[in-house]
Amino acid sequence: MAAGLEEAFGAAGEFGGAQRRLTAFLVLLQVYVACQSMLIVLVGAMPEYHIDLEGIPVSKAELAKHIHFTSNFTSVVTEWYLIEQEAYKVSLASSLFFAGLLIGNITFGPLSDKLGRKPVYISGLFFDVLFGYVTALAPNYGVFAVSRFFVGIVNGGMALVSFVLTQEYVGKSFWSFTGSLTNLTFAVGIAVYALLGYCVREWRHLALVSNTPGVIFLLLSFMLPESPRWLYSQGKTAEAEDVMQYIALGNGKERLNLKLKPSAGTSRKDESPPGILNLVKHPVLRWRTIVLMYIWYVCSLVYYGLTLNAGELGGNLYLNVALYGLVEVPAFPLCMFFIEKPWSGRRKTMMCFLIFAGFVLVTLFSLCGKMMVSAAFNIVYIYTSELYPTVLRNAGLGVCSMSCRFGGILAPFVPSMKSLSPSVPLVVFGISGLSAGFLTLLLPETLNKPIAENIEDLQSPKYRVLINEKAELQLRQPTQFCYLKKSLFGLESAAVTRTFTKAF
């Protein structure tokens, strides 16, 4: 019998054995992503040093003979003497990486929407590994800096597509779980990188060790199936059926007697596939994108701003790096608890986390503030995925991630505003957190709502009927809580429901 994709997931299993294996693989990939993202923290660490001829102008070659580094590790600073007037080059390499992330977020999202998730993901991972080795073997600073720029492009783009894959392999009711698990593993990956740095003190060896797991992930990635949601959105129902059969068999089910009905919006062959411009042309998507871009920007601004505002913790370098990763871990159980409750959902939970993080600027609470904004970051990934239709999901995530990078670029300037007044950073972060938090209320709640596969679904009468039918079905169950909510950027009237019996 003909069925939609959600019915197919219901028959095959929303989070069975096959999906657990696929999700576990992509989630573990985040450890590699974290090592690449945090590489400059240890590879570019500034050790203690003294200069015998301080104050005497000499050439760089002559100066190198009189520099004495006292730390028990090496870095690009010790190899290329990036101190004094050359110290800015470490920050420049870091900025180039974030600039690469910006480009990767812009390009990889639309590419994977047009070409498919799997080929774009594998291509990105291949070049990530390649340029990672270029970083480790760089003969000079120039090659090192350029390689970090290209690593940023492919690492950011590949990570974005892999996140979407973890969502699209499973049923919608598990999106929040897989999304939270992905971000949790990234936080753990920061601590893993700190441990690697503690054990491997030579920077080139550390870069090689951190990059090598990418080769294993690359080889195993060829066994991944294409996203069934992307195939379905492109009208490739036969291929989508094959993937769903693969998932069903992997989940221990018998072969399904399943025929997917054509997806709405795929029958007009003369029209070009939806592109990134649809985020601007479609009224609903336009305003959603504007609000989401600002929220992503604020998340990044406050996240990195709080980290920099905390100042140097002092003590062991590797312990500090590990703490800044592990402090994010408690944020994810909090997300899982609140975003699945009908009285909080995605919107209200993210609003509260943003407002709290905006005010936690006192040094003693900087780590707590980072935990709160990490929670908001986690939610905004999940929330954004649910607000965009499948055909534009990667494009939407890419544009929002782009605005996020601008927040990261501006964040270092905010703590320095203390020179004007100690309260200036508080005002900047407070207003940013408050404004983003309250703007979140203008977005529609997505808890227990069907996923839009195409742009037409956003305002399709059938789509609204599907929402209301789901609400009526759940209203008959005594363990349900239902309320009606009008939203500026969502459907005019949608019944938002939530069951208390969902199992993870």
XYZ file of C-alpha atoms in Angstrom:
504
model
C 0.000 0.000 0.000
C 1.136 3.554 -0.675
C 2.423 5.366 2.378
C 4.235 8.530 3.327
C 7.761 8.575 4.686
C 6.700 8.951 8.323
C 4.468 5.878 7.989
C 7.448 4.046 6.480
C 9.574 4.945 9.498
C 6.778 3.709 11.728
C 6.811 0.357 9.946
C 10.589 -0.002 9.689
C 11.302 1.352 13.168
C 12.205 4.855 14.264
C 15.340 3.966 16.211
C 16.118 0.292 15.800
C 19.396 -1.573 15.644
C 20.376 -0.339 12.183
C 19.701 3.274 13.081
C 21.578 2.932 16.372
C 24.651 1.721 14.498
C 24.448 4.491 11.908
C 23.902 7.121 14.593
C 26.712 5.784 16.795
C 29.148 5.989 13.892
C 28.269 9.581 13.001
C 28.164 10.612 16.647
C 31.660 9.222 17.286
C 32.831 11.226 14.286
C 32.291 14.313 16.448
C 35.373 13.398 18.493
C 37.450 13.814 15.330
C 35.607 17.031 14.456
C 36.302 18.406 17.946
C 40.023 17.588 17.705
C 40.291 19.467 14.414
C 38.243 22.398 15.725
C 40.298 22.738 18.917
C 43.690 21.972 17.350
C 45.061 25.515 17.575
C 44.409 25.658 21.340
C 47.333 23.312 22.057
C 49.224 23.404 18.767
C 49.350 27.200 19.032
C 49.845 27.387 22.805
C 52.149 30.138 24.028
C 54.789 28.717 26.419
C 56.749 30.701 28.972
C 60.018 32.084 27.661
C 62.716 34.661 28.244
C 65.063 36.503 25.875
C 68.723 37.059 26.730
C 68.989 40.158 24.530
C 65.650 41.716 25.407
C 65.315 45.194 24.048
C 68.215 44.852 21.609
C 67.063 44.877 17.959
C 68.370 41.783 16.186
C 67.297 39.692 13.195
C 64.892 36.804 13.635
C 67.677 34.277 13.104
C 69.823 35.993 15.694
C 66.902 36.390 18.070
C 66.203 32.648 17.898
C 69.594 31.960 19.450
C 68.676 33.976 22.526
C 65.123 32.742 23.145
C 64.669 30.132 25.873
C 61.295 28.381 26.153
C 60.717 26.902 29.596
C 57.592 24.787 28.973
C 57.735 21.022 28.372
C 55.826 21.081 25.078
C 56.341 22.352 21.555
C 53.990 24.383 19.399
C 54.047 26.489 16.264
C 55.181 29.279 18.582
C 58.348 27.452 19.593
C 59.139 26.224 16.074
C 58.613 29.482 14.190
C 59.246 31.868 17.105
C 55.815 33.487 16.976
C 56.406 35.875 19.861
C 56.476 39.609 20.373
C 55.561 41.229 17.018
C 54.937 37.794 15.481
C 52.487 36.626 18.153
C 49.470 37.793 16.169
C 50.037 34.988 13.673
C 48.612 32.403 16.066
C 45.351 34.352 16.298
C 45.442 34.863 12.540
C 45.591 31.099 11.945
C 42.627 30.680 14.277
C 40.701 33.421 12.459
C 41.429 31.748 9.118
C 39.952 28.518 10.456
C 36.743 30.317 11.451
C 36.648 32.080 8.103
C 36.843 28.635 6.514
C 33.960 27.452 8.674
C 31.943 30.380 7.407
C 32.521 29.412 3.781
C 31.927 25.724 4.487
C 28.602 26.426 6.144
C 27.471 28.507 3.165
C 28.508 26.057 0.460
C 28.081 22.552 1.866
C 24.459 22.977 2.924
C 23.060 23.870 -0.507
C 25.410 21.375 -2.193
C 24.106 18.487 -0.121
C 20.521 19.586 -0.761
C 21.175 19.357 -4.502
C 23.721 16.514 -4.818
C 22.803 14.374 -1.839
C 24.020 14.036 1.743
C 26.404 11.110 1.309
C 28.617 12.292 -1.595
C 29.041 15.778 -0.134
C 29.769 14.367 3.334
C 32.380 11.878 2.068
C 34.060 14.505 -0.137
C 34.275 16.885 2.813
C 35.736 14.217 5.107
C 38.328 13.231 2.484
C 39.630 16.773 2.114
C 39.423 17.305 5.873
C 41.835 14.414 6.387
C 44.042 15.551 3.507
C 44.447 19.124 4.718
C 44.809 17.850 8.279
C 47.985 16.065 7.233
C 49.155 19.187 5.409
C 48.780 21.037 8.714
C 50.883 18.468 10.570
C 53.627 18.438 7.920
C 53.623 22.160 7.073
C 57.209 23.318 6.324
C 56.493 26.924 7.303
C 53.876 29.149 8.873
C 52.354 30.195 5.549
C 51.468 26.621 4.575
C 50.217 25.969 8.106
C 47.888 28.988 8.073
C 46.495 28.234 4.607
C 45.893 24.595 5.535
C 43.919 25.692 8.595
C 41.720 27.812 6.332
C 40.926 24.852 4.090
C 40.432 22.544 7.082
C 37.870 25.039 8.345
C 35.957 24.927 5.061
C 35.713 21.142 4.810
C 35.495 20.420 8.545
C 32.618 22.810 9.110
C 30.754 21.707 5.991
C 31.279 17.998 6.607
C 30.192 18.279 10.250
C 27.039 20.112 9.186
C 26.051 17.398 6.711
C 26.872 14.575 9.141
C 24.611 16.218 11.732
C 21.752 16.299 9.216
C 22.354 12.623 8.416
C 22.002 11.628 12.070
C 18.611 13.343 12.043
C 17.377 11.930 8.760
C 18.248 8.286 9.462
C 15.801 8.148 12.387
C 12.166 8.930 13.104
C 11.320 12.500 14.008
C 10.557 11.634 17.624
C 14.258 10.832 18.085
C 15.652 13.954 16.470
C 16.182 15.695 19.785
C 17.952 12.626 21.167
C 20.366 12.176 18.257
C 20.975 15.926 18.045
C 21.809 16.170 21.733
C 24.003 13.070 21.552
C 25.964 14.588 18.665
C 26.685 17.814 20.522
C 27.436 15.935 23.745
C 30.068 13.869 21.964
C 31.665 17.027 20.563
C 32.060 18.322 24.130
C 33.605 15.020 25.194
C 35.854 15.238 22.125
C 37.351 18.468 23.507
C 38.335 16.601 26.672
C 39.725 13.720 24.575
C 41.862 16.206 22.666
C 43.153 17.633 25.946
C 44.135 14.112 27.005
C 45.924 13.531 23.697
C 47.772 16.812 24.162
C 48.835 15.789 27.668
C 50.268 12.499 26.328
C 51.762 13.875 23.093
C 53.728 17.060 23.768
C 55.312 17.540 20.300
C 52.890 19.571 18.188
C 53.465 17.808 14.868
C 52.947 14.401 16.449
C 49.817 15.695 18.169
C 48.417 16.981 14.862
C 49.125 13.613 13.215
C 47.563 11.604 16.033
C 44.485 13.852 16.087
C 44.005 13.584 12.324
C 44.605 9.851 11.775
C 41.195 8.655 13.100
C 39.693 10.569 10.178
C 41.135 7.956 7.795
C 39.217 5.189 9.583
C 35.997 7.190 9.536
C 36.495 7.955 5.840
C 36.860 4.283 4.850
C 33.865 3.203 6.915
C 31.713 6.054 5.595
C 31.386 4.423 2.187
C 29.073 1.849 3.795
C 26.580 4.514 4.880
C 23.285 4.664 2.955
C 21.987 7.870 1.459
C 19.435 9.788 3.510
C 15.970 8.330 2.827
C 14.427 11.727 3.558
C 16.588 13.435 0.921
C 15.829 10.706 -1.632
C 12.113 11.016 -0.921
C 12.185 14.808 -1.188
C 13.864 14.493 -4.603
C 11.175 12.157 -5.905
C 13.521 9.132 -5.855
C 10.934 6.964 -4.149
C 12.369 3.647 -5.370
C 15.776 4.416 -3.849
C 14.131 5.703 -0.677
C 12.198 2.424 -0.448
C 15.461 0.477 -0.743
C 16.987 2.422 2.144
C 13.882 1.916 4.271
C 14.022 -1.838 3.512
C 17.686 -1.820 4.578
C 16.764 -0.088 7.835
C 13.848 -2.455 8.466
C 15.994 -5.565 7.946
C 18.729 -4.089 10.138
C 16.114 -3.498 12.819
C 15.141 -7.170 12.769
C 11.917 -6.630 10.851
C 10.701 -8.734 7.960
C 10.865 -7.288 4.480
C 8.263 -4.542 4.238
C 5.408 -4.587 1.777
C 5.867 -0.888 1.241
C 5.244 1.520 -1.611
C 6.018 5.166 -0.976
C 3.588 7.632 -2.442
C 5.117 10.530 -4.409
C 6.186 13.454 -2.273
C 4.324 16.722 -2.762
C 6.286 19.174 -4.826
C 8.230 16.574 -6.844
C 5.748 16.077 -9.650
C 6.633 19.250 -11.569
C 9.712 18.122 -13.452
C 10.046 21.400 -15.346
C 10.864 23.315 -12.180
C 14.416 23.541 -10.848
C 15.146 22.111 -7.390
C 14.674 24.504 -4.483
C 17.782 26.598 -3.865
C 19.079 28.836 -1.134
C 17.145 31.806 -2.580
C 13.932 30.087 -1.474
C 14.912 31.015 2.074
C 14.370 34.629 1.020
C 11.545 34.301 -1.514
C 9.151 32.300 0.653
C 7.537 34.582 3.291
C 7.405 31.976 6.069
C 10.972 30.839 5.488
C 12.243 34.401 5.111
C 11.169 35.522 8.562
C 12.119 32.250 10.184
C 15.596 32.560 8.688
C 16.060 36.150 9.878
C 15.125 35.260 13.456
C 17.172 32.057 13.465
C 20.250 33.806 12.056
C 20.146 36.311 14.903
C 19.704 33.582 17.507
C 22.658 31.625 16.106
C 24.738 34.812 16.069
C 23.933 35.513 19.720
C 24.643 31.921 20.760
C 28.113 32.180 19.266
C 28.743 35.679 20.592
C 27.817 34.781 24.166
C 29.480 31.332 24.029
C 32.894 32.611 22.955
C 32.469 35.868 24.812
C 31.895 34.103 28.121
C 34.888 31.878 27.467
C 37.152 34.854 26.828
C 35.628 36.879 29.650
C 36.489 34.107 32.099
C 40.128 35.052 31.549
C 43.002 32.714 32.099
C 42.111 30.179 34.745
C 45.726 29.534 35.562
C 47.075 26.143 36.494
C 47.434 23.225 34.111
C 46.821 24.038 30.430
C 45.457 20.583 29.577
C 43.133 20.504 32.578
C 41.702 23.879 31.606
C 40.975 22.711 28.059
C 39.325 19.553 29.381
C 37.185 21.537 31.836
C 35.889 23.837 29.112
C 34.740 20.744 27.271
C 33.357 18.726 30.167
C 31.432 21.668 31.646
C 29.152 21.418 28.616
C 28.195 17.801 29.383
C 25.513 18.589 32.022
C 23.791 20.876 29.516
C 22.621 17.980 27.377
C 20.591 16.020 29.949
C 18.933 19.330 30.814
C 18.062 19.810 27.141
C 16.692 16.302 26.807
C 14.463 16.793 29.831
C 13.023 20.212 29.048
C 12.641 20.205 25.256
C 10.484 17.075 25.378
C 8.035 18.438 27.948
C 4.787 19.956 26.617
C 4.941 22.833 29.099
C 8.385 23.916 27.868
C 9.172 22.498 24.433
C 11.871 23.902 22.164
C 10.962 27.588 22.257
C 10.589 28.252 25.964
C 13.595 26.131 26.920
C 15.920 27.889 24.510
C 14.606 31.270 25.624
C 15.392 30.518 29.275
C 18.885 29.216 28.540
C 19.726 32.254 26.405
C 18.508 34.743 28.995
C 20.382 33.007 31.797
C 23.600 32.800 29.787
C 23.300 36.473 28.904
C 23.471 37.473 32.537
C 26.072 35.023 33.863
C 29.163 37.151 33.281
C 30.773 37.173 36.683
C 34.118 35.365 36.628
C 33.086 32.820 39.234
C 30.109 31.756 37.129
C 31.700 31.848 33.673
C 31.817 28.047 33.386
C 28.153 27.857 34.432
C 27.332 30.448 31.797
C 29.116 28.389 29.182
C 27.054 25.382 30.198
C 23.823 27.356 29.693
C 24.767 28.765 26.295
C 25.970 25.294 25.262
C 22.481 24.068 26.038
C 21.016 26.825 23.863
C 23.434 25.878 21.079
C 22.303 22.276 21.328
C 18.629 23.209 21.115
C 19.048 25.632 18.217
C 20.596 22.879 16.075
C 17.649 20.572 16.727
C 15.074 23.338 16.481
C 16.450 24.686 13.199
C 16.425 21.210 11.655
C 12.736 20.882 12.479
C 11.762 24.334 11.204
C 13.016 23.802 7.643
C 11.548 21.409 5.060
C 13.798 18.534 3.987
C 14.610 20.064 0.584
C 16.060 23.171 2.287
C 17.182 21.806 5.652
C 20.898 21.835 4.911
C 20.669 25.230 3.214
C 18.867 26.644 6.248
C 21.389 25.163 8.661
C 24.227 26.463 6.516
C 22.948 30.036 6.434
C 22.298 30.028 10.179
C 25.739 28.568 10.877
C 27.202 31.336 8.716
C 25.728 34.002 10.985
C 27.040 32.010 13.933
C 30.608 32.514 12.686
C 30.176 36.277 12.686
C 29.308 36.042 16.362
C 32.512 34.104 16.978
C 34.561 36.716 15.134
C 33.127 39.597 17.182
C 33.181 37.809 20.550
C 36.844 38.638 21.436
C 36.102 42.370 21.275
C 33.336 42.312 23.883
C 35.409 41.437 27.002
C 37.940 44.097 26.002
C 35.170 46.679 26.463
C 35.896 46.498 30.185
C 38.380 49.284 29.541
C 35.393 51.574 28.942
C 33.440 50.357 31.950
C 33.306 47.057 33.859
C 29.579 46.868 33.172
C 29.796 47.191 29.368
C 30.294 43.445 28.657
C 27.367 42.684 30.970
C 25.138 45.101 29.072
C 26.185 43.727 25.658
C 25.700 40.080 26.592
C 22.599 40.773 28.621
C 20.826 42.635 25.840
C 21.948 40.044 23.277
C 20.738 37.116 25.362
C 17.457 38.783 26.258
C 16.671 39.871 22.717
C 17.472 36.459 21.213
C 15.548 34.714 23.955
C 12.378 36.709 23.436
C 12.644 36.523 19.642
C 12.534 32.755 20.031
C 8.882 33.095 21.047
C 8.087 34.341 17.543
C 8.984 30.946 16.094
C 6.515 28.039 16.008
C 6.800 25.136 18.426
C 7.867 21.932 16.642
C 7.301 19.400 19.403
C 5.308 16.444 18.000
C 4.575 18.119 14.687
C 4.983 16.424 11.298
C 8.043 17.287 9.255
C 7.641 19.403 6.140
C 9.306 17.584 3.253
C 8.819 20.369 0.686
C 8.162 24.108 0.618
C 4.562 23.451 -0.398
C 4.016 21.567 2.856
C 4.443 24.734 4.904
C 1.099 26.134 3.793
C -0.538 23.050 2.324
C -4.080 22.398 3.605
C -3.226 18.686 3.729
C -0.277 19.476 5.964
C -2.529 21.373 8.364
C -5.040 18.542 8.334
C -2.257 16.096 9.194
C -1.289 18.189 12.205
C -4.875 18.422 13.442
C -5.523 14.714 12.852
C -2.451 13.900 14.910
C -3.641 16.211 17.653
C -7.132 14.641 17.697
C -5.648 11.147 17.853
C -3.435 12.045 20.808
C -6.242 13.904 22.577
C -8.078 10.594 22.938
C -5.217 9.266 25.070
C -5.363 10.155 28.790
C -1.609 10.699 29.110
C -1.528 13.570 26.670
C -1.331 17.273 27.182
C -2.589 19.488 24.372
C -2.839 23.191 23.847
C -3.461 25.536 20.953
C -0.979 28.213 20.093
C -0.933 30.868 17.410
C 2.493 31.665 16.035
C 3.702 34.543 13.933
C 5.875 32.374 11.697
C 4.079 29.034 11.868
C 0.694 27.717 10.884
C -2.222 29.877 11.961
C -3.575 27.295 14.350
C -1.736 24.143 15.335
C -2.441 21.657 18.069
C 0.819 21.002 19.883
C 0.791 17.686 21.658
C 3.198 15.572 23.563
C 3.040 12.056 24.932
C 4.629 11.232 28.240
C 5.328 7.651 27.252
C 8.101 8.179 24.675
C 10.964 5.763 25.189
C 14.521 6.488 24.210
